[in-house]
């Protein structure tokens, strides 16, 4: 073989093996390169695991045999999930007494990344690892407590429900009472954007012919009743004839 060819072949053999994989099933298994024959030098592998929304991921290793080194500086497996990076893993789960096969890893999000990296040498053969993952339900009611009344967890999701007399708001999370439309004011009008708990209604009169007597601002209370925000009472204000109208009426009667 000519010299040039030898150089090309040597460079190809030395070239790091990059490999990126996507896994999107409900469960699966993956291994380091060439498992169980022993992984090569200069390997970089990564696995992006994605399960459907509403599920988290459980991951565990059934076998690990990676060249041991201080802080796993040489060769290692590493896990990224829930915006956190876990410590690198290396060593041998079978021979080393002190080595503990890592416990299961759990995510609350539906994505996880696993990377494997080997450096330029191994003094002896190391078989690598076997990892298993599965989609598991996330109990959103425990993790987030997203509902203000009842939270109902189910596999792949959750929903909220309300105590009697309340209804679920558009956000599908919070429960509120509904006061219904506020009472009409003779010679006046109502001004409100919503009729549910804690929303306000402001009365006004047909100025300048009528003037408001009493308080203008009412709130939908927890008892599903419009109450005056100042007094807490449901006492309605009134629209009384104003100066113009009083003069006009006087003129008309004289
Ligand atoms: Ca190595
Ligand atoms: Ca769930």
PDB file of C-alpha atoms and ligand atoms in Angstrom:
ATOM      1  CA  UNK A   1       0.000   0.000   0.000  1.00  0.00           C
ATOM      2  CA  UNK A   2       1.390   3.419  -0.902  1.00  0.00           C
ATOM      3  CA  UNK A   3       2.439   5.687   1.940  1.00  0.00           C
ATOM      4  CA  UNK A   4      -0.412   8.137   1.296  1.00  0.00           C
ATOM      5  CA  UNK A   5      -2.960   5.346   1.658  1.00  0.00           C
ATOM      6  CA  UNK A   6      -1.440   4.270   4.960  1.00  0.00           C
ATOM      7  CA  UNK A   7      -1.760   7.815   6.256  1.00  0.00           C
ATOM      8  CA  UNK A   8      -5.425   8.014   5.199  1.00  0.00           C
ATOM      9  CA  UNK A   9      -6.244   4.615   6.729  1.00  0.00           C
ATOM     10  CA  UNK A  10      -4.424   5.552   9.954  1.00  0.00           C
ATOM     11  CA  UNK A  11      -6.296   8.851  10.171  1.00  0.00           C
ATOM     12  CA  UNK A  12      -9.612   7.086   9.615  1.00  0.00           C
ATOM     13  CA  UNK A  13      -8.811   4.589  12.390  1.00  0.00           C
ATOM     14  CA  UNK A  14      -7.836   7.376  14.787  1.00  0.00           C
ATOM     15  CA  UNK A  15     -10.883   9.480  13.968  1.00  0.00           C
ATOM     16  CA  UNK A  16     -13.281   9.735  16.927  1.00  0.00           C
ATOM     17  CA  UNK A  17     -16.545   7.845  16.384  1.00  0.00           C
ATOM     18  CA  UNK A  18     -19.411  10.318  16.797  1.00  0.00           C
ATOM     19  CA  UNK A  19     -22.833   8.870  16.993  1.00  0.00           C
ATOM     20  CA  UNK A  20     -26.105  10.535  17.900  1.00  0.00           C
ATOM     21  CA  UNK A  21     -29.320   8.572  18.386  1.00  0.00           C
ATOM     22  CA  UNK A  22     -32.962   9.519  18.919  1.00  0.00           C
ATOM     23  CA  UNK A  23     -35.223   7.258  20.920  1.00  0.00           C
ATOM     24  CA  UNK A  24     -38.933   7.999  21.100  1.00  0.00           C
ATOM     25  CA  UNK A  25     -40.678   4.763  22.060  1.00  0.00           C
ATOM     26  CA  UNK A  26     -42.428   4.151  25.372  1.00  0.00           C
ATOM     27  CA  UNK A  27     -39.510   1.951  26.392  1.00  0.00           C
ATOM     28  CA  UNK A  28     -36.211   0.760  24.997  1.00  0.00           C
ATOM     29  CA  UNK A  29     -32.660  -0.377  25.552  1.00  0.00           C
ATOM     30  CA  UNK A  30     -29.332   0.937  24.289  1.00  0.00           C
ATOM     31  CA  UNK A  31     -25.683   0.053  24.702  1.00  0.00           C
ATOM     32  CA  UNK A  32     -22.235   1.509  24.249  1.00  0.00           C
ATOM     33  CA  UNK A  33     -20.580   0.895  20.877  1.00  0.00           C
ATOM     34  CA  UNK A  34     -19.602  -2.743  20.178  1.00  0.00           C
ATOM     35  CA  UNK A  35     -21.107  -4.023  23.417  1.00  0.00           C
ATOM     36  CA  UNK A  36     -20.214  -6.653  24.698  1.00  0.00           C
ATOM     37  CA  UNK A  37     -16.995  -6.890  22.688  1.00  0.00           C
ATOM     38  CA  UNK A  38     -15.521  -3.782  24.271  1.00  0.00           C
ATOM     39  CA  UNK A  39     -15.853  -0.169  23.283  1.00  0.00           C
ATOM     40  CA  UNK A  40     -13.199   1.484  21.088  1.00  0.00           C
ATOM     41  CA  UNK A  41     -11.079   4.499  21.956  1.00  0.00           C
ATOM     42  CA  UNK A  42     -12.209   8.003  21.046  1.00  0.00           C
ATOM     43  CA  UNK A  43     -15.913   7.228  21.059  1.00  0.00           C
ATOM     44  CA  UNK A  44     -18.568   9.884  21.468  1.00  0.00           C
ATOM     45  CA  UNK A  45     -22.118   8.630  21.555  1.00  0.00           C
ATOM     46  CA  UNK A  46     -25.313  10.339  22.626  1.00  0.00           C
ATOM     47  CA  UNK A  47     -28.937   9.307  22.971  1.00  0.00           C
ATOM     48  CA  UNK A  48     -31.854  11.737  23.035  1.00  0.00           C
ATOM     49  CA  UNK A  49     -34.786  10.055  24.702  1.00  0.00           C
ATOM     50  CA  UNK A  50     -38.201  11.626  24.229  1.00  0.00           C
ATOM     51  CA  UNK A  51     -41.467  10.179  25.492  1.00  0.00           C
ATOM     52  CA  UNK A  52     -44.969  11.660  24.996  1.00  0.00           C
ATOM     53  CA  UNK A  53     -46.048  14.743  26.969  1.00  0.00           C
ATOM     54  CA  UNK A  54     -47.506  13.885  30.373  1.00  0.00           C
ATOM     55  CA  UNK A  55     -44.906  11.171  30.956  1.00  0.00           C
ATOM     56  CA  UNK A  56     -41.533  11.216  32.666  1.00  0.00           C
ATOM     57  CA  UNK A  57     -38.625   8.850  32.041  1.00  0.00           C
ATOM     58  CA  UNK A  58     -37.157   6.123  34.228  1.00  0.00           C
ATOM     59  CA  UNK A  59     -33.634   5.036  33.282  1.00  0.00           C
ATOM     60  CA  UNK A  60     -31.391   2.374  34.801  1.00  0.00           C
ATOM     61  CA  UNK A  61     -28.234   0.450  33.902  1.00  0.00           C
ATOM     62  CA  UNK A  62     -28.196  -3.344  34.024  1.00  0.00           C
ATOM     63  CA  UNK A  63     -24.471  -3.489  33.263  1.00  0.00           C
ATOM     64  CA  UNK A  64     -21.589  -1.033  33.545  1.00  0.00           C
ATOM     65  CA  UNK A  65     -17.938  -1.713  32.782  1.00  0.00           C
ATOM     66  CA  UNK A  66     -16.177   1.524  31.908  1.00  0.00           C
ATOM     67  CA  UNK A  67     -12.481   2.281  32.447  1.00  0.00           C
ATOM     68  CA  UNK A  68     -12.235   3.614  36.006  1.00  0.00           C
ATOM     69  CA  UNK A  69     -10.485   6.937  36.650  1.00  0.00           C
ATOM     70  CA  UNK A  70     -10.517   9.709  39.255  1.00  0.00           C
ATOM     71  CA  UNK A  71     -13.726  11.725  38.774  1.00  0.00           C
ATOM     72  CA  UNK A  72     -14.340   9.552  35.674  1.00  0.00           C
ATOM     73  CA  UNK A  73     -11.994  11.847  33.750  1.00  0.00           C
ATOM     74  CA  UNK A  74     -11.056   9.205  31.113  1.00  0.00           C
ATOM     75  CA  UNK A  75     -14.204   7.428  29.968  1.00  0.00           C
ATOM     76  CA  UNK A  76     -17.722   8.049  31.280  1.00  0.00           C
ATOM     77  CA  UNK A  77     -21.474   7.996  30.823  1.00  0.00           C
ATOM     78  CA  UNK A  78     -23.371  11.129  31.753  1.00  0.00           C
ATOM     79  CA  UNK A  79     -27.038  11.985  32.085  1.00  0.00           C
ATOM     80  CA  UNK A  80     -28.759  15.322  31.450  1.00  0.00           C
ATOM     81  CA  UNK A  81     -32.397  15.784  32.382  1.00  0.00           C
ATOM     82  CA  UNK A  82     -34.760  18.334  33.950  1.00  0.00           C
ATOM     83  CA  UNK A  83     -32.196  21.057  33.222  1.00  0.00           C
ATOM     84  CA  UNK A  84     -29.627  19.308  35.463  1.00  0.00           C
ATOM     85  CA  UNK A  85     -26.396  17.436  34.757  1.00  0.00           C
ATOM     86  CA  UNK A  86     -25.770  14.323  36.833  1.00  0.00           C
ATOM     87  CA  UNK A  87     -22.270  13.244  37.911  1.00  0.00           C
ATOM     88  CA  UNK A  88     -20.390  11.153  35.342  1.00  0.00           C
ATOM     89  CA  UNK A  89     -20.443   7.374  35.805  1.00  0.00           C
ATOM     90  CA  UNK A  90     -17.503   4.985  35.283  1.00  0.00           C
ATOM     91  CA  UNK A  91     -16.020   1.839  36.860  1.00  0.00           C
ATOM     92  CA  UNK A  92     -17.194  -1.713  36.965  1.00  0.00           C
ATOM     93  CA  UNK A  93     -20.455  -2.806  38.493  1.00  0.00           C
ATOM     94  CA  UNK A  94     -19.308  -6.446  38.834  1.00  0.00           C
ATOM     95  CA  UNK A  95     -15.754  -6.381  40.231  1.00  0.00           C
ATOM     96  CA  UNK A  96     -15.371  -3.309  42.384  1.00  0.00           C
ATOM     97  CA  UNK A  97     -16.806  -3.699  45.843  1.00  0.00           C
ATOM     98  CA  UNK A  98     -17.170   0.044  46.357  1.00  0.00           C
ATOM     99  CA  UNK A  99     -18.877   0.622  43.040  1.00  0.00           C
ATOM    100  CA  UNK A 100     -22.614   0.887  43.180  1.00  0.00           C
ATOM    101  CA  UNK A 101     -24.631   0.587  40.018  1.00  0.00           C
ATOM    102  CA  UNK A 102     -26.376   3.938  40.022  1.00  0.00           C
ATOM    103  CA  UNK A 103     -29.943   3.942  41.190  1.00  0.00           C
ATOM    104  CA  UNK A 104     -32.707   4.626  38.782  1.00  0.00           C
ATOM    105  CA  UNK A 105     -32.820   8.056  37.269  1.00  0.00           C
ATOM    106  CA  UNK A 106     -36.217   9.729  37.061  1.00  0.00           C
ATOM    107  CA  UNK A 107     -37.230  12.806  35.146  1.00  0.00           C
ATOM    108  CA  UNK A 108     -40.354  14.870  35.553  1.00  0.00           C
ATOM    109  CA  UNK A 109     -39.933  16.252  32.039  1.00  0.00           C
ATOM    110  CA  UNK A 110     -40.366  14.045  28.959  1.00  0.00           C
ATOM    111  CA  UNK A 111     -36.794  14.413  27.689  1.00  0.00           C
ATOM    112  CA  UNK A 112     -33.421  12.993  28.717  1.00  0.00           C
ATOM    113  CA  UNK A 113     -29.982  12.939  27.128  1.00  0.00           C
ATOM    114  CA  UNK A 114     -27.345  10.282  27.800  1.00  0.00           C
ATOM    115  CA  UNK A 115     -23.799  10.669  26.530  1.00  0.00           C
ATOM    116  CA  UNK A 116     -20.870   8.249  26.470  1.00  0.00           C
ATOM    117  CA  UNK A 117     -17.291   9.276  25.863  1.00  0.00           C
ATOM    118  CA  UNK A 118     -14.040   7.299  25.798  1.00  0.00           C
ATOM    119  CA  UNK A 119     -10.550   8.777  25.656  1.00  0.00           C
ATOM    120  CA  UNK A 120      -7.575   7.779  23.490  1.00  0.00           C
ATOM    121  CA  UNK A 121      -6.611   4.555  25.301  1.00  0.00           C
ATOM    122  CA  UNK A 122      -7.683   1.597  27.443  1.00  0.00           C
ATOM    123  CA  UNK A 123      -5.130  -0.588  29.232  1.00  0.00           C
ATOM    124  CA  UNK A 124      -7.531  -3.499  29.113  1.00  0.00           C
ATOM    125  CA  UNK A 125     -10.811  -4.324  27.431  1.00  0.00           C
ATOM    126  CA  UNK A 126     -13.938  -2.757  28.948  1.00  0.00           C
ATOM    127  CA  UNK A 127     -17.293  -3.965  27.748  1.00  0.00           C
ATOM    128  CA  UNK A 128     -19.239  -0.703  28.209  1.00  0.00           C
ATOM    129  CA  UNK A 129     -22.814  -0.468  29.424  1.00  0.00           C
ATOM    130  CA  UNK A 130     -26.412  -1.524  28.872  1.00  0.00           C
ATOM    131  CA  UNK A 131     -29.126   1.018  29.712  1.00  0.00           C
ATOM    132  CA  UNK A 132     -32.909   0.651  29.799  1.00  0.00           C
ATOM    133  CA  UNK A 133     -35.547   3.349  29.788  1.00  0.00           C
ATOM    134  CA  UNK A 134     -39.318   3.451  30.128  1.00  0.00           C
ATOM    135  CA  UNK A 135     -41.984   6.162  30.030  1.00  0.00           C
ATOM    136  CA  UNK A 136     -43.644   6.490  33.433  1.00  0.00           C
ATOM    137  CA  UNK A 137     -46.614   8.549  34.482  1.00  0.00           C
ATOM    138  CA  UNK A 138     -45.848  11.820  36.236  1.00  0.00           C
ATOM    139  CA  UNK A 139     -48.154  12.429  39.192  1.00  0.00           C
ATOM    140  CA  UNK A 140     -48.691  16.128  38.473  1.00  0.00           C
ATOM    141  CA  UNK A 141     -50.910  16.408  41.570  1.00  0.00           C
ATOM    142  CA  UNK A 142     -47.922  15.613  43.789  1.00  0.00           C
ATOM    143  CA  UNK A 143     -45.243  17.358  41.730  1.00  0.00           C
ATOM    144  CA  UNK A 144     -46.934  20.690  41.066  1.00  0.00           C
ATOM    145  CA  UNK A 145     -50.293  20.832  42.909  1.00  0.00           C
ATOM    146  CA  UNK A 146     -51.749  22.707  39.937  1.00  0.00           C
ATOM    147  CA  UNK A 147     -55.452  22.808  40.945  1.00  0.00           C
ATOM    148  CA  UNK A 148     -56.980  24.990  43.653  1.00  0.00           C
ATOM    149  CA  UNK A 149     -59.701  22.411  44.507  1.00  0.00           C
ATOM    150  CA  UNK A 150     -59.336  18.771  43.426  1.00  0.00           C
ATOM    151  CA  UNK A 151     -56.506  17.317  41.340  1.00  0.00           C
ATOM    152  CA  UNK A 152     -57.072  13.994  39.564  1.00  0.00           C
ATOM    153  CA  UNK A 153     -53.985  12.212  38.309  1.00  0.00           C
ATOM    154  CA  UNK A 154     -54.243   9.700  35.469  1.00  0.00           C
ATOM    155  CA  UNK A 155     -51.708   7.899  33.277  1.00  0.00           C
ATOM    156  CA  UNK A 156     -50.370  10.391  30.776  1.00  0.00           C
ATOM    157  CA  UNK A 157     -52.005  13.487  32.275  1.00  0.00           C
ATOM    158  CA  UNK A 158     -54.235  14.976  35.003  1.00  0.00           C
ATOM    159  CA  UNK A 159     -57.300  17.163  35.361  1.00  0.00           C
ATOM    160  CA  UNK A 160     -58.851  19.487  37.921  1.00  0.00           C
ATOM    161  CA  UNK A 161     -62.377  19.422  39.335  1.00  0.00           C
ATOM    162  CA  UNK A 162     -64.336  21.668  41.692  1.00  0.00           C
ATOM    163  CA  UNK A 163     -66.394  21.548  44.892  1.00  0.00           C
ATOM    164  CA  UNK A 164     -70.185  21.810  44.448  1.00  0.00           C
ATOM    165  CA  UNK A 165     -71.309  25.312  43.475  1.00  0.00           C
ATOM    166  CA  UNK A 166     -68.026  26.152  41.767  1.00  0.00           C
ATOM    167  CA  UNK A 167     -67.071  25.793  38.152  1.00  0.00           C
ATOM    168  CA  UNK A 168     -63.764  25.244  36.417  1.00  0.00           C
ATOM    169  CA  UNK A 169     -62.371  28.383  34.825  1.00  0.00           C
ATOM    170  CA  UNK A 170     -61.038  28.597  31.269  1.00  0.00           C
ATOM    171  CA  UNK A 171     -57.500  27.861  32.433  1.00  0.00           C
ATOM    172  CA  UNK A 172     -58.740  24.343  33.437  1.00  0.00           C
ATOM    173  CA  UNK A 173     -56.931  24.774  36.776  1.00  0.00           C
ATOM    174  CA  UNK A 174     -58.825  27.047  39.121  1.00  0.00           C
ATOM    175  CA  UNK A 175     -62.384  26.828  40.416  1.00  0.00           C
ATOM    176  CA  UNK A 176     -64.570  29.854  41.005  1.00  0.00           C
ATOM    177  CA  UNK A 177     -68.166  30.789  41.722  1.00  0.00           C
ATOM    178  CA  UNK A 178     -70.189  32.670  39.160  1.00  0.00           C
ATOM    179  CA  UNK A 179     -72.356  35.550  40.392  1.00  0.00           C
ATOM    180  CA  UNK A 180     -74.208  35.849  37.094  1.00  0.00           C
ATOM    181  CA  UNK A 181     -75.071  39.258  35.609  1.00  0.00           C
ATOM    182  CA  UNK A 182     -75.343  42.046  38.250  1.00  0.00           C
ATOM    183  CA  UNK A 183     -78.761  43.616  38.935  1.00  0.00           C
ATOM    184  CA  UNK A 184     -79.842  46.351  36.526  1.00  0.00           C
ATOM    185  CA  UNK A 185     -79.807  49.923  37.755  1.00  0.00           C
ATOM    186  CA  UNK A 186     -82.752  52.090  36.700  1.00  0.00           C
ATOM    187  CA  UNK A 187     -81.449  55.076  34.694  1.00  0.00           C
ATOM    188  CA  UNK A 188     -77.932  53.703  35.022  1.00  0.00           C
ATOM    189  CA  UNK A 189     -75.735  50.979  33.650  1.00  0.00           C
ATOM    190  CA  UNK A 190     -73.378  48.210  34.692  1.00  0.00           C
ATOM    191  CA  UNK A 191     -69.752  47.911  33.646  1.00  0.00           C
ATOM    192  CA  UNK A 192     -68.073  44.524  34.125  1.00  0.00           C
ATOM    193  CA  UNK A 193     -65.776  42.186  32.183  1.00  0.00           C
ATOM    194  CA  UNK A 194     -66.496  38.952  34.028  1.00  0.00           C
ATOM    195  CA  UNK A 195     -69.139  37.628  36.426  1.00  0.00           C
ATOM    196  CA  UNK A 196     -66.890  35.186  38.319  1.00  0.00           C
ATOM    197  CA  UNK A 197     -65.391  35.344  41.810  1.00  0.00           C
ATOM    198  CA  UNK A 198     -63.420  38.518  42.678  1.00  0.00           C
ATOM    199  CA  UNK A 199     -64.333  40.356  39.493  1.00  0.00           C
ATOM    200  CA  UNK A 200     -65.784  43.841  39.775  1.00  0.00           C
ATOM    201  CA  UNK A 201     -68.802  45.624  38.437  1.00  0.00           C
ATOM    202  CA  UNK A 202     -68.970  49.424  38.466  1.00  0.00           C
ATOM    203  CA  UNK A 203     -72.360  51.143  38.306  1.00  0.00           C
ATOM    204  CA  UNK A 204     -72.801  54.546  36.717  1.00  0.00           C
ATOM    205  CA  UNK A 205     -75.825  56.770  36.104  1.00  0.00           C
ATOM    206  CA  UNK A 206     -76.956  58.627  33.011  1.00  0.00           C
ATOM    207  CA  UNK A 207     -75.043  61.818  33.789  1.00  0.00           C
ATOM    208  CA  UNK A 208     -75.854  64.655  34.093  1.00  0.00           C
ATOM    209  CA  UNK A 209     -79.568  63.892  34.385  1.00  0.00           C
ATOM    210  CA  UNK A 210     -79.072  61.263  37.087  1.00  0.00           C
ATOM    211  CA  UNK A 211     -76.508  61.068  39.891  1.00  0.00           C
ATOM    212  CA  UNK A 212     -75.370  58.003  41.779  1.00  0.00           C
ATOM    213  CA  UNK A 213     -76.374  57.635  45.404  1.00  0.00           C
ATOM    214  CA  UNK A 214     -74.484  54.882  47.231  1.00  0.00           C
ATOM    215  CA  UNK A 215     -71.339  53.015  46.272  1.00  0.00           C
ATOM    216  CA  UNK A 216     -70.523  52.280  42.669  1.00  0.00           C
ATOM    217  CA  UNK A 217     -68.113  49.326  42.893  1.00  0.00           C
ATOM    218  CA  UNK A 218     -69.330  45.804  43.571  1.00  0.00           C
ATOM    219  CA  UNK A 219     -67.414  42.529  43.722  1.00  0.00           C
ATOM    220  CA  UNK A 220     -68.479  38.942  43.059  1.00  0.00           C
ATOM    221  CA  UNK A 221     -68.061  37.357  46.514  1.00  0.00           C
ATOM    222  CA  UNK A 222     -67.235  33.754  47.455  1.00  0.00           C
ATOM    223  CA  UNK A 223     -70.972  33.316  48.200  1.00  0.00           C
ATOM    224  CA  UNK A 224     -71.755  33.998  44.528  1.00  0.00           C
ATOM    225  CA  UNK A 225     -73.306  37.381  45.379  1.00  0.00           C
ATOM    226  CA  UNK A 226     -72.426  40.887  44.160  1.00  0.00           C
ATOM    227  CA  UNK A 227     -71.460  42.938  47.220  1.00  0.00           C
ATOM    228  CA  UNK A 228     -70.424  46.544  47.727  1.00  0.00           C
ATOM    229  CA  UNK A 229     -66.594  46.497  48.073  1.00  0.00           C
ATOM    230  CA  UNK A 230     -66.720  49.072  50.869  1.00  0.00           C
ATOM    231  CA  UNK A 231     -69.440  47.657  53.078  1.00  0.00           C
ATOM    232  CA  UNK A 232     -69.483  44.036  51.954  1.00  0.00           C
ATOM    233  CA  UNK A 233     -73.280  44.353  51.678  1.00  0.00           C
ATOM    234  CA  UNK A 234     -75.435  43.665  48.639  1.00  0.00           C
ATOM    235  CA  UNK A 235     -77.232  47.033  49.051  1.00  0.00           C
ATOM    236  CA  UNK A 236     -77.846  48.499  45.595  1.00  0.00           C
ATOM    237  CA  UNK A 237     -77.054  52.158  44.818  1.00  0.00           C
ATOM    238  CA  UNK A 238     -79.669  54.389  43.159  1.00  0.00           C
ATOM    239  CA  UNK A 239     -79.697  56.854  40.303  1.00  0.00           C
ATOM    240  CA  UNK A 240     -81.369  60.012  41.624  1.00  0.00           C
ATOM    241  CA  UNK A 241     -82.443  62.860  39.344  1.00  0.00           C
ATOM    242  CA  UNK A 242     -79.585  65.359  38.974  1.00  0.00           C
ATOM    243  CA  UNK A 243     -79.722  69.185  38.895  1.00  0.00           C
ATOM    244  CA  UNK A 244     -80.703  69.482  35.212  1.00  0.00           C
ATOM    245  CA  UNK A 245     -83.547  67.026  35.519  1.00  0.00           C
ATOM    246  CA  UNK A 246     -84.773  68.517  38.799  1.00  0.00           C
ATOM    247  CA  UNK A 247     -84.924  72.010  37.209  1.00  0.00           C
ATOM    248  CA  UNK A 248     -86.653  70.614  34.129  1.00  0.00           C
ATOM    249  CA  UNK A 249     -89.228  68.737  36.188  1.00  0.00           C
ATOM    250  CA  UNK A 250     -89.866  71.814  38.350  1.00  0.00           C
ATOM    251  CA  UNK A 251     -90.381  73.919  35.211  1.00  0.00           C
ATOM    252  CA  UNK A 252     -92.779  71.348  33.847  1.00  0.00           C
ATOM    253  CA  UNK A 253     -94.929  71.249  36.993  1.00  0.00           C
ATOM    254  CA  UNK A 254     -95.109  75.096  37.362  1.00  0.00           C
TER     255      UNK A 254
HETATM  256 CA1  LIG B   1     -10.268   4.889  27.941  1.00  0.00          CA
HETATM  257 CA1  LIG B   2     -50.270  11.871  35.357  1.00  0.00          CA
END
